Short mmCIF file of C-alpha atoms in Angstrom, two decimals:
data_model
loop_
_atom_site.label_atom_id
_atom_site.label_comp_id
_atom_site.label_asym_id
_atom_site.label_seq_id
_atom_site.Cartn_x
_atom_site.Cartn_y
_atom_site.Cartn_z
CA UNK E 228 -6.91 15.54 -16.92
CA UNK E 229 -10.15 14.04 -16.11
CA UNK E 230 -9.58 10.74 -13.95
CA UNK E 231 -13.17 11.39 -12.91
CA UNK E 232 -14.65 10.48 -16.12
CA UNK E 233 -11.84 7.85 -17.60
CA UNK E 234 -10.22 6.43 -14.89
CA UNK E 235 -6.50 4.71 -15.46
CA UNK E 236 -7.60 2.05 -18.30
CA UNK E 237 -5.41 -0.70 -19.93
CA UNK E 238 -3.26 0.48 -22.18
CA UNK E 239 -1.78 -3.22 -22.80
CA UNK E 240 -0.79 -5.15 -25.80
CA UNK E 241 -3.84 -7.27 -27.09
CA UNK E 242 -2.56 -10.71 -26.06
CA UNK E 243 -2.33 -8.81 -22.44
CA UNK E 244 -6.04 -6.78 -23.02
CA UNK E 245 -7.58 -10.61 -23.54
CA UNK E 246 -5.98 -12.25 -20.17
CA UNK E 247 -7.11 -8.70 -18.36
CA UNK E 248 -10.31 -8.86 -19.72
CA UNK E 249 -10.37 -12.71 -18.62
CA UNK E 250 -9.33 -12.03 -15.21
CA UNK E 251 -12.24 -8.96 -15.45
CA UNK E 252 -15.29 -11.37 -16.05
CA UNK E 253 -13.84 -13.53 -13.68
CA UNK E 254 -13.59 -11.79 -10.70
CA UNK E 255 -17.26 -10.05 -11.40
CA UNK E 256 -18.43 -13.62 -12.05
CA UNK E 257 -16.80 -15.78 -8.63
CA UNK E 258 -15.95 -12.67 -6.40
CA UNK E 259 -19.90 -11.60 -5.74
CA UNK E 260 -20.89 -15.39 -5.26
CA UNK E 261 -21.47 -16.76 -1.70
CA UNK E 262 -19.13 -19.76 -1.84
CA UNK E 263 -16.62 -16.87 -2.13
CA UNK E 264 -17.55 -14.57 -0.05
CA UNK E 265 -17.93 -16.68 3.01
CA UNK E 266 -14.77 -18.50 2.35
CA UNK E 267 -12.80 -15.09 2.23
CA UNK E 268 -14.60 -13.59 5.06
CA UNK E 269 -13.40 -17.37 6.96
CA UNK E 270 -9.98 -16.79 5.81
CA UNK E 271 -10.06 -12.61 6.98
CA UNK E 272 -11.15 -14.09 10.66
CA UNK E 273 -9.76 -17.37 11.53
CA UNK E 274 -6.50 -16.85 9.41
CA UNK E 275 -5.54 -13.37 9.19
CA UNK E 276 -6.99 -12.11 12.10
CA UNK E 277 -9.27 -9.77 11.47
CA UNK E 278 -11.03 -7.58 12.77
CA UNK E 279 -7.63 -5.28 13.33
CA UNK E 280 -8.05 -2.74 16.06
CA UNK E 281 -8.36 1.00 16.31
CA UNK E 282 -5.84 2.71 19.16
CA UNK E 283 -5.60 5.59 20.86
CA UNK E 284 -1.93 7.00 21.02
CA UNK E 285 -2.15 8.22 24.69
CA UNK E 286 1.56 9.47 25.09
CA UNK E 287 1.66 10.55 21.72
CA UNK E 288 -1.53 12.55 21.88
CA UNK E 289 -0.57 14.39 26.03
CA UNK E 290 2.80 15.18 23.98
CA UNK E 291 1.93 17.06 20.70
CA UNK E 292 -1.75 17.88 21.44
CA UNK E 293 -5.23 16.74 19.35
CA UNK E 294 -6.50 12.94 19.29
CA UNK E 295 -4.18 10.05 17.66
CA UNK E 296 -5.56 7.36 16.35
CA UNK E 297 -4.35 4.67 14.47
CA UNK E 298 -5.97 1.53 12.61
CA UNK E 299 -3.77 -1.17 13.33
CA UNK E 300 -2.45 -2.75 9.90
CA UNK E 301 0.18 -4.03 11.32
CA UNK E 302 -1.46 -6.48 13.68
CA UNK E 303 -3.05 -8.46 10.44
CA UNK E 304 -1.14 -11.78 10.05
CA UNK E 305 1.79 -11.18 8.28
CA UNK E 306 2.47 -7.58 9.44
CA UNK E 307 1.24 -4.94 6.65
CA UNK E 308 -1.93 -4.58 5.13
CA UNK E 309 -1.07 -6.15 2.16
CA UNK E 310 -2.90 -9.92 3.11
CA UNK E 311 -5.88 -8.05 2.29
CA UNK E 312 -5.48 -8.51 -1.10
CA UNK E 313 -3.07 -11.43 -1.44
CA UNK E 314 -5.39 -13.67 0.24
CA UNK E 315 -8.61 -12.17 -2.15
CA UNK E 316 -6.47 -12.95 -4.98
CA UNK E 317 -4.96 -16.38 -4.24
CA UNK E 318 -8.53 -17.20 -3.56
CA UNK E 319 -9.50 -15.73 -7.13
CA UNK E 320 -6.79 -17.54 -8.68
CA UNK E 321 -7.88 -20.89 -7.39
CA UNK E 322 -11.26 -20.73 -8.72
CA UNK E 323 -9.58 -19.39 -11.67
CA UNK E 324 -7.88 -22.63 -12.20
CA UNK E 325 -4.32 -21.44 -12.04
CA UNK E 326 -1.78 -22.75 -11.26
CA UNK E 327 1.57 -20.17 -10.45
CA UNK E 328 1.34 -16.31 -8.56
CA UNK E 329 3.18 -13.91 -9.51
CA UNK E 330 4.24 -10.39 -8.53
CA UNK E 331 6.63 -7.74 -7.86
CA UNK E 332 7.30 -6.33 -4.17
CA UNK E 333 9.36 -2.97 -3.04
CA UNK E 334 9.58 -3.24 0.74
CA UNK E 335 9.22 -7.18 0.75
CA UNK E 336 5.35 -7.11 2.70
CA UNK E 337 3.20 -7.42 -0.86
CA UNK E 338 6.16 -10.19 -1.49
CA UNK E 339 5.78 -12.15 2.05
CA UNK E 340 1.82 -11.54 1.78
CA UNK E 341 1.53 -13.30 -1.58
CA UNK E 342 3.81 -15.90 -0.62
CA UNK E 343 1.72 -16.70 2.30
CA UNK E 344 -1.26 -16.60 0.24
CA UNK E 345 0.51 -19.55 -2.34
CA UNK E 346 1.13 -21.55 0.23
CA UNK E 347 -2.12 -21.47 1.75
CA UNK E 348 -3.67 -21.93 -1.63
CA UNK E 349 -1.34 -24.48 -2.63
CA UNK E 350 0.06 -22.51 -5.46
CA UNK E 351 3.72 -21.75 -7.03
CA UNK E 352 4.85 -18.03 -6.26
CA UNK E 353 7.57 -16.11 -8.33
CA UNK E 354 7.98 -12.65 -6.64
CA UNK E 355 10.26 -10.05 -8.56
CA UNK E 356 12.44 -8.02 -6.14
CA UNK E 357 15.25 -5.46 -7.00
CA UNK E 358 18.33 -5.70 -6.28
CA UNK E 359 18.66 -2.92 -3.65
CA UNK E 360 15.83 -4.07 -1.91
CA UNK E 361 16.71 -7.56 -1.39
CA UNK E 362 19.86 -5.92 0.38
CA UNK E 363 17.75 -3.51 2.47
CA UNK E 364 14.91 -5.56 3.40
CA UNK E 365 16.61 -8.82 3.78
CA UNK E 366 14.31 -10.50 6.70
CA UNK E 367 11.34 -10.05 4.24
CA UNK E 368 13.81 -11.88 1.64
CA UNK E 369 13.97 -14.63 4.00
CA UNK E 370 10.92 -14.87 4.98
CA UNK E 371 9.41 -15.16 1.44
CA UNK E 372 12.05 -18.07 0.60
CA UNK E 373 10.81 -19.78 4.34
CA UNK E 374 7.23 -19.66 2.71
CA UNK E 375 8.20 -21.55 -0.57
CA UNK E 376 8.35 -18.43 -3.36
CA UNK E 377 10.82 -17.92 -6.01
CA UNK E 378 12.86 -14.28 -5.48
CA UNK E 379 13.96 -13.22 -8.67
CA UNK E 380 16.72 -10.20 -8.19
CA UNK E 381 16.04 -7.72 -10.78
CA UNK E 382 19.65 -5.84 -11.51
CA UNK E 383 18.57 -3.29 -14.37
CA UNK E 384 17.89 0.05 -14.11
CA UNK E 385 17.63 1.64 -10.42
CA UNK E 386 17.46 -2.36 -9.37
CA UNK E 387 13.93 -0.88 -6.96
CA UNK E 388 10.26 -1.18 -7.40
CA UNK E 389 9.53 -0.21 -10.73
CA UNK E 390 12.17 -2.17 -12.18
CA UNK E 391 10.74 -5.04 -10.04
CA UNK E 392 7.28 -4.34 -11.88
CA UNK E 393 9.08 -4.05 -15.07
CA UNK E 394 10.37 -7.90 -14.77
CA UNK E 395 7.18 -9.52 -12.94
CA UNK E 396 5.26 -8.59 -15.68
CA UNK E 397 7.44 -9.49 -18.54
CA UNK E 398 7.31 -13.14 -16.62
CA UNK E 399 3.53 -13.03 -16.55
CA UNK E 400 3.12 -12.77 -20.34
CA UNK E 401 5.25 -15.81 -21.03
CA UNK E 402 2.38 -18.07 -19.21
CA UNK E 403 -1.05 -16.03 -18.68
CA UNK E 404 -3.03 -19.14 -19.07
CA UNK E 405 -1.55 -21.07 -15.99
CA UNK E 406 -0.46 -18.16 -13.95
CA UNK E 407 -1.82 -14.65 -12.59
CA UNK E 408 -0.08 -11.55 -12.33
CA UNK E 409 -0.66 -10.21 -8.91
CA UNK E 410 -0.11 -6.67 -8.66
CA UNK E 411 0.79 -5.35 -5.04
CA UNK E 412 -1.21 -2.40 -4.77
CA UNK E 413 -4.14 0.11 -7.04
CA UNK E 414 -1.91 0.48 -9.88
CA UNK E 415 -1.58 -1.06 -13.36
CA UNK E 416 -4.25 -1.66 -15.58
CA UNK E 417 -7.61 -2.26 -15.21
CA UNK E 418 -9.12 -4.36 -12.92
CA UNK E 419 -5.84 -4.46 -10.85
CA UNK E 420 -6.67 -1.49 -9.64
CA UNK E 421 -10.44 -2.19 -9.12
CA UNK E 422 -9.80 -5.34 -7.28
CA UNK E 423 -6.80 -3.79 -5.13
CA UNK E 424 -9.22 -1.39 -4.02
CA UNK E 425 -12.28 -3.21 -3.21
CA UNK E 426 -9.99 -6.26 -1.60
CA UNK E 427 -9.04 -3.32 0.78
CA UNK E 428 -12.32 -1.70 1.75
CA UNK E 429 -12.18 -3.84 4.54
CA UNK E 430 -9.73 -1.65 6.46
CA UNK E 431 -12.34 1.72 6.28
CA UNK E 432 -15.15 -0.63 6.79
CA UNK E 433 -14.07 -1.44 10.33
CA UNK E 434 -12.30 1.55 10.87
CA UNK E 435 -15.47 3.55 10.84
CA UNK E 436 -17.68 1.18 12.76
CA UNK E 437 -14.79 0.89 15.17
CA UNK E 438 -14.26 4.53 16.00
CA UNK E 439 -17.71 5.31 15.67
CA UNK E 440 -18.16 2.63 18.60
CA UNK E 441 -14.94 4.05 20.54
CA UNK E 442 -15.62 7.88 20.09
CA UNK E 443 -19.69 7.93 19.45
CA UNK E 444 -18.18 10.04 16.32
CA UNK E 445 -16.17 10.18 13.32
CA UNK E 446 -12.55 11.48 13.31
CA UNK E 447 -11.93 14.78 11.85
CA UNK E 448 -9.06 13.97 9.54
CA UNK E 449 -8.43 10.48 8.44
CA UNK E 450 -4.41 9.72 7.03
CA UNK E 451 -2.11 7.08 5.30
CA UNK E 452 0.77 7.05 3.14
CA UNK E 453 0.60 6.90 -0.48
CA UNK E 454 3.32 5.28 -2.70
CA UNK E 455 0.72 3.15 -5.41
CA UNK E 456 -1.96 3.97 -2.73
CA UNK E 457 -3.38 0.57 -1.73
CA UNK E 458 -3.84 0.99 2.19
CA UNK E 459 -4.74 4.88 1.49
CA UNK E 460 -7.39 3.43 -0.78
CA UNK E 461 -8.23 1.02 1.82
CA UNK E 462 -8.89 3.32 4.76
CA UNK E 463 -10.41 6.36 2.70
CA UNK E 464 -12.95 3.97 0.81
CA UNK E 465 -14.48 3.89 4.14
CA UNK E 466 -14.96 7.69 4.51
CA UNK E 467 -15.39 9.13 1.38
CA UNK E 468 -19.02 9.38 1.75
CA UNK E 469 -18.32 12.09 4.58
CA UNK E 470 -18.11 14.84 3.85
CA UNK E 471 -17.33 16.33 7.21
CA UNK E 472 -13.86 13.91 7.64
CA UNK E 473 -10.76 15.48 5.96
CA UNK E 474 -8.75 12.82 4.38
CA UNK E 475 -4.96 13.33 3.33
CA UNK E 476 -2.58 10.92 1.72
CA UNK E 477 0.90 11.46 2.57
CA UNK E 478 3.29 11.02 0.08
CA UNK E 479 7.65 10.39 0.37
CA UNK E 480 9.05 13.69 -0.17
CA UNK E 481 12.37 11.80 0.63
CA UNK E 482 15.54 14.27 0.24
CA UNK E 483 14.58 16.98 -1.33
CA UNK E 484 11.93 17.97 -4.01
CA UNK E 485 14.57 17.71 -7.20
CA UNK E 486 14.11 15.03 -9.57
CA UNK E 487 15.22 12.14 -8.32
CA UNK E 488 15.18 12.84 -4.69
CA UNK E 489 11.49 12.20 -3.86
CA UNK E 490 8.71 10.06 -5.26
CA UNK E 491 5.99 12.54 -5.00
CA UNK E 492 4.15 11.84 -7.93
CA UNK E 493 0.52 13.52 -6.90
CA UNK E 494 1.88 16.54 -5.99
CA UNK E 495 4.89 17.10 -8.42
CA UNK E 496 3.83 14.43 -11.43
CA UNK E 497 2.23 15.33 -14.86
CA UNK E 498 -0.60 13.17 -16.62
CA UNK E 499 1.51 9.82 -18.27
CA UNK E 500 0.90 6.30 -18.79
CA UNK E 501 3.47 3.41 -16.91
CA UNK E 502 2.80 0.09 -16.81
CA UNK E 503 -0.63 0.09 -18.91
CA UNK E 504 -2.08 2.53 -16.87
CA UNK E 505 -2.83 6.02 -16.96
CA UNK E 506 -1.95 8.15 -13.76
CA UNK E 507 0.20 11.63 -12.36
CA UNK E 508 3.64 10.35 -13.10
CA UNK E 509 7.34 11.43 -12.29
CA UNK E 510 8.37 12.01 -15.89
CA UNK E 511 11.07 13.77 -18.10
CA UNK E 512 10.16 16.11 -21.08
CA UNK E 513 9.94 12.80 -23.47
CA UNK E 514 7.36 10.75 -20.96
CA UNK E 515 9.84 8.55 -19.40
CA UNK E 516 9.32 7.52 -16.21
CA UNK E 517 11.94 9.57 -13.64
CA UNK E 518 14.28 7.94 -11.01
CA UNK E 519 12.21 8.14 -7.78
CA UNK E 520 14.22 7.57 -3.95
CA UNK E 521 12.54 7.26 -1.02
CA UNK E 522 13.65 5.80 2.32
CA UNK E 523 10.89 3.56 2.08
CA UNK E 524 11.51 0.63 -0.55
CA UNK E 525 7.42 0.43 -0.52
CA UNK E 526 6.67 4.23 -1.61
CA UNK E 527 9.70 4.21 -4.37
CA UNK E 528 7.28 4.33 -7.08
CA UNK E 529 6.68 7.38 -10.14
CA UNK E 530 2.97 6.71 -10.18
CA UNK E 531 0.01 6.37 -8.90
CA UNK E 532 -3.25 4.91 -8.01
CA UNK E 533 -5.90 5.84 -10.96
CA UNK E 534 -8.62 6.49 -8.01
CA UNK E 535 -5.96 8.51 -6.22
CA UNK E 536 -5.43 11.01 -9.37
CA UNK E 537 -9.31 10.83 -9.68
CA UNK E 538 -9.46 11.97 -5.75
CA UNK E 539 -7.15 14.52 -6.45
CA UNK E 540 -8.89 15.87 -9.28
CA UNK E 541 -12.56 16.11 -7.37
CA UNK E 542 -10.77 17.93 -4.35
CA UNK E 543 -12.05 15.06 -2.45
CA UNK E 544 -8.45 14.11 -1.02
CA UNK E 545 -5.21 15.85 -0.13
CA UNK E 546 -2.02 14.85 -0.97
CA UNK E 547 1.15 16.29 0.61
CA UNK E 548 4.66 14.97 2.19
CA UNK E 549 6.61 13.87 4.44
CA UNK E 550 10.60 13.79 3.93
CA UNK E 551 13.12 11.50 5.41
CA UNK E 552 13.62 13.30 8.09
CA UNK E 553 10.29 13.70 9.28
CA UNK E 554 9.39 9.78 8.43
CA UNK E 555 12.08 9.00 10.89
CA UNK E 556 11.51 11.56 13.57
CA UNK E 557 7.87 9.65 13.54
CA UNK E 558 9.28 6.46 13.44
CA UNK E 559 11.22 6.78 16.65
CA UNK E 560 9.16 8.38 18.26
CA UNK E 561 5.97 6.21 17.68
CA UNK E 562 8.38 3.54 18.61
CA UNK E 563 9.72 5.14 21.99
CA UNK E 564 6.38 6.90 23.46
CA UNK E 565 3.67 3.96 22.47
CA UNK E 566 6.06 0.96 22.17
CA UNK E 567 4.95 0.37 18.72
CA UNK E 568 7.53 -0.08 15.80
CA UNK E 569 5.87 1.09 12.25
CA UNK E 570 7.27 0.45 8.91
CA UNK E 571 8.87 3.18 7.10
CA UNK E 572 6.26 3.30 4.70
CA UNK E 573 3.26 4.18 7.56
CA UNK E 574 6.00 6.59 9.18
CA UNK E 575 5.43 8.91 6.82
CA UNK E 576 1.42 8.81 7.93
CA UNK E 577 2.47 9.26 11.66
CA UNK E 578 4.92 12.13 10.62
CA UNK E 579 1.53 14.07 9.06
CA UNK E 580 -0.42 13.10 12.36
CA UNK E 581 2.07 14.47 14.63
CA UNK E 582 2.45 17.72 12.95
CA UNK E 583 -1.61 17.80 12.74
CA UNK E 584 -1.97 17.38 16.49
CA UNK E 585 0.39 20.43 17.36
CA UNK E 586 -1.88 22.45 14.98
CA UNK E 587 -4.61 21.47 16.02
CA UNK E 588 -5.06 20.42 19.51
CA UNK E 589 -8.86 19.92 19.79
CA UNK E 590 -9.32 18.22 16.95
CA UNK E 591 -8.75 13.91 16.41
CA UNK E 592 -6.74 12.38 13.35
CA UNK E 593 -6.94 8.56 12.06
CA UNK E 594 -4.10 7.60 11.21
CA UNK E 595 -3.43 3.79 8.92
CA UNK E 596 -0.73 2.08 10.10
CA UNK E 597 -0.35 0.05 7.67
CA UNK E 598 2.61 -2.08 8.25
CA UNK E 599 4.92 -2.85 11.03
CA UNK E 600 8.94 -2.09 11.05
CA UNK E 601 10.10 -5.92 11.93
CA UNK E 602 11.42 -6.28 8.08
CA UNK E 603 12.98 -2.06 8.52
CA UNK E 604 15.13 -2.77 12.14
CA UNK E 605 18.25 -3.95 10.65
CA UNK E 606 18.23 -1.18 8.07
CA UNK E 607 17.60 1.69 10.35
CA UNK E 608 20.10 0.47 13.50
CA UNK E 609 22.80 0.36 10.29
CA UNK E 610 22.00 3.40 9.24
CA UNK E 611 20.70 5.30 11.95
CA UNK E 612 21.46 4.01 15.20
CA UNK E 613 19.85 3.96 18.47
CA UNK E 614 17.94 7.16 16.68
CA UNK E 615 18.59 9.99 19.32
CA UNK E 616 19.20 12.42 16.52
CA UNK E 617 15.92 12.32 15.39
CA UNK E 618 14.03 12.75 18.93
CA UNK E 619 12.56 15.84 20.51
#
């Protein structure tokens, strides 16, 4: 496989290949002018917060050894790094002339994000949820009703995130002239993941001028949690240039590695093609997508990111995993020892960083956290209690 060369593509119907190719000239056209630049870099300051800051775990890093940092994701308005690209997008889609947003979300932040960004905009938003989901990440539910979108359950299949895909863009395709599809991370076909991507640079950009300014260096290994790869992209676009920093995306190894269990698709997937795109995949021996589980409704995905197979296929990034049990071990800890509460999804970065520092105790790790655990508490204290189980 040579993601090198080709990339993911589009492998759409040709009604879909003209509104992707519209949406293409588009954002080349209005995304490099000035009017939008300086409106989104506005936006990125005075309403999303940004610039989000680089920390140095303290207690975490006297307890297991090495340097831990992490790039604070989940200080950017909303709570996940997700407005990144909502906002860029909404902004797009005004210029665009549309008039409706629409997209699918796993763990509800992509969801709440977009919502935000319609409502800042002005715009209608239709987000596709599945069924399970809603259930397990019901404060993000609420919150993306509070904010004016649509939730649409999705009940077929495994009722998760690629079902939720599945529906979202069947929606799309009844109305691409007045509305835009939205996708909620570097997957699907091309420019979604393009724009994803380059909407996201922002995180490495100021994660490498910030520890550069902290440190006087760069980090030795830089880390974040891969399900489509959007705040892994983020973070490593800022980095890949050196060639010195080791960068590792951390995938949900969930239960076990059966089919089914996990939703490792770099390290266990084959070459495939799901939702017009072509990436490693979670497949059976006729090219169907598998069922996927992980604990984290955002990372429950067979595929993913074209750039990550690409990364994977230069050497320039490492993928590996983190199970349940690890993701949770991190997120209790992180929660206990720096009083901050991570999503499920970035606990599966912090597992990685914690099991890097006792390796290697002279050396520093970055670590993106790219969401925070507000929409995971009621979940996990269900589930898992006061978490003592899963502490040193």
């Amino acid at each position: 496989m040579d993601f090198l060369i080709n990339g993911g593509g589009s492998d759409v119907p040709e009604v879909l290949q003209k509104e992707m190719q519209k949406i293409n000239d588009a954002y080349f056209s209005i995304s490099k002018s000035h009017e939008f630049i300086s409106e989104l870099r506005s936006i990125r300051k005075h309403f999303q917060g940004r610039p989000t800051p680089v920390y140095f775990c303290k207690n975490l890093s006297e307890k297991y050894g090495g340097r831990i940092y992490l790039k604070r994701e989940d200080l950017n308005h909303t709570g996940a790094h997700k407005l990144n690209h909502c906002m860029g997008e909404g902004l797009l889609a005004k210029y665009m002339g549309k008039k409706k947003l629409i997209a699918e979300t796993g763990a509800g932040q992509h969801g709440v994000a977009l919502a935000t960004a319609a409502a800042y905009f002005g715009l209608e938003c239709e987000i596709h949820m599945g069924e399970i989901d809603i259930e397990k990440e019901h404060p993000n539910v609420v919150r993306m009703k509070l904010l004016g979108a649509t939730v649409i359950p999705v009940t077929r299949g495994l009722k998760t995130l690629k079902e939720a895909v599945d529906s979202a863009f069947e929606s799309y395709l009844q109305d691409p002239v007045n509305s835009i599809y939205c996708i909620g991370s570097v997957v699907g076909p091309h420019p979604f993941p393009m724009m994803v991507r380059d909407f996201q640079h922002i995180i490495g950009i100021e994660a490498r001028e910030q520890y550069l300014e902290m440190t006087g260096e760069l980090p030795d290994t830089v880390a974040a949690c891969v399900g489509g790869g959007s705040n892994a992209m983020g973070i490593f676009s800022g980095f890949i240039k050196d060639e010195d920093v080791s960068l590792v995306g951390v995938e949900p190894g969930g239960r076990s590695f059966k089919p089914g269990d996990h939703a490792a698709s770099l390290v266990y997937g084959t070459e495939g093609v799901i939702h017009g795109f072509r990436c490693y995949l979670l497949q059976d021996e006729n090219g169907n997508p598998q069922p996927v589980y992980s604990i984290a409704s955002g990372l429950d995905y067979p595929g993913s990111g074209p750039e990550h197979c690409m990364l994977k296929d230069s050497g320039r990034v490492v993928y590996t995993t983190a199970t349940d049990t690890e993701c949770l071990h991190a997120f209790y800890t992180l929660s206990r020892m720096e009083g901050i509460i991570p999503a499920l999804e970035s606990s599966h970065a912090v597992a990685y960083a914690i099991s890097f520092a006792k390796k290697n105790p002279h050396k520093s790790i970055l670590v993106n956290l790219s969401g925070r655990g507000d929409k995971d508490v009621d979940f996990i204290m269900a589930k898992f209690g006061d978490g003592k189980s899963y502490l040193d």
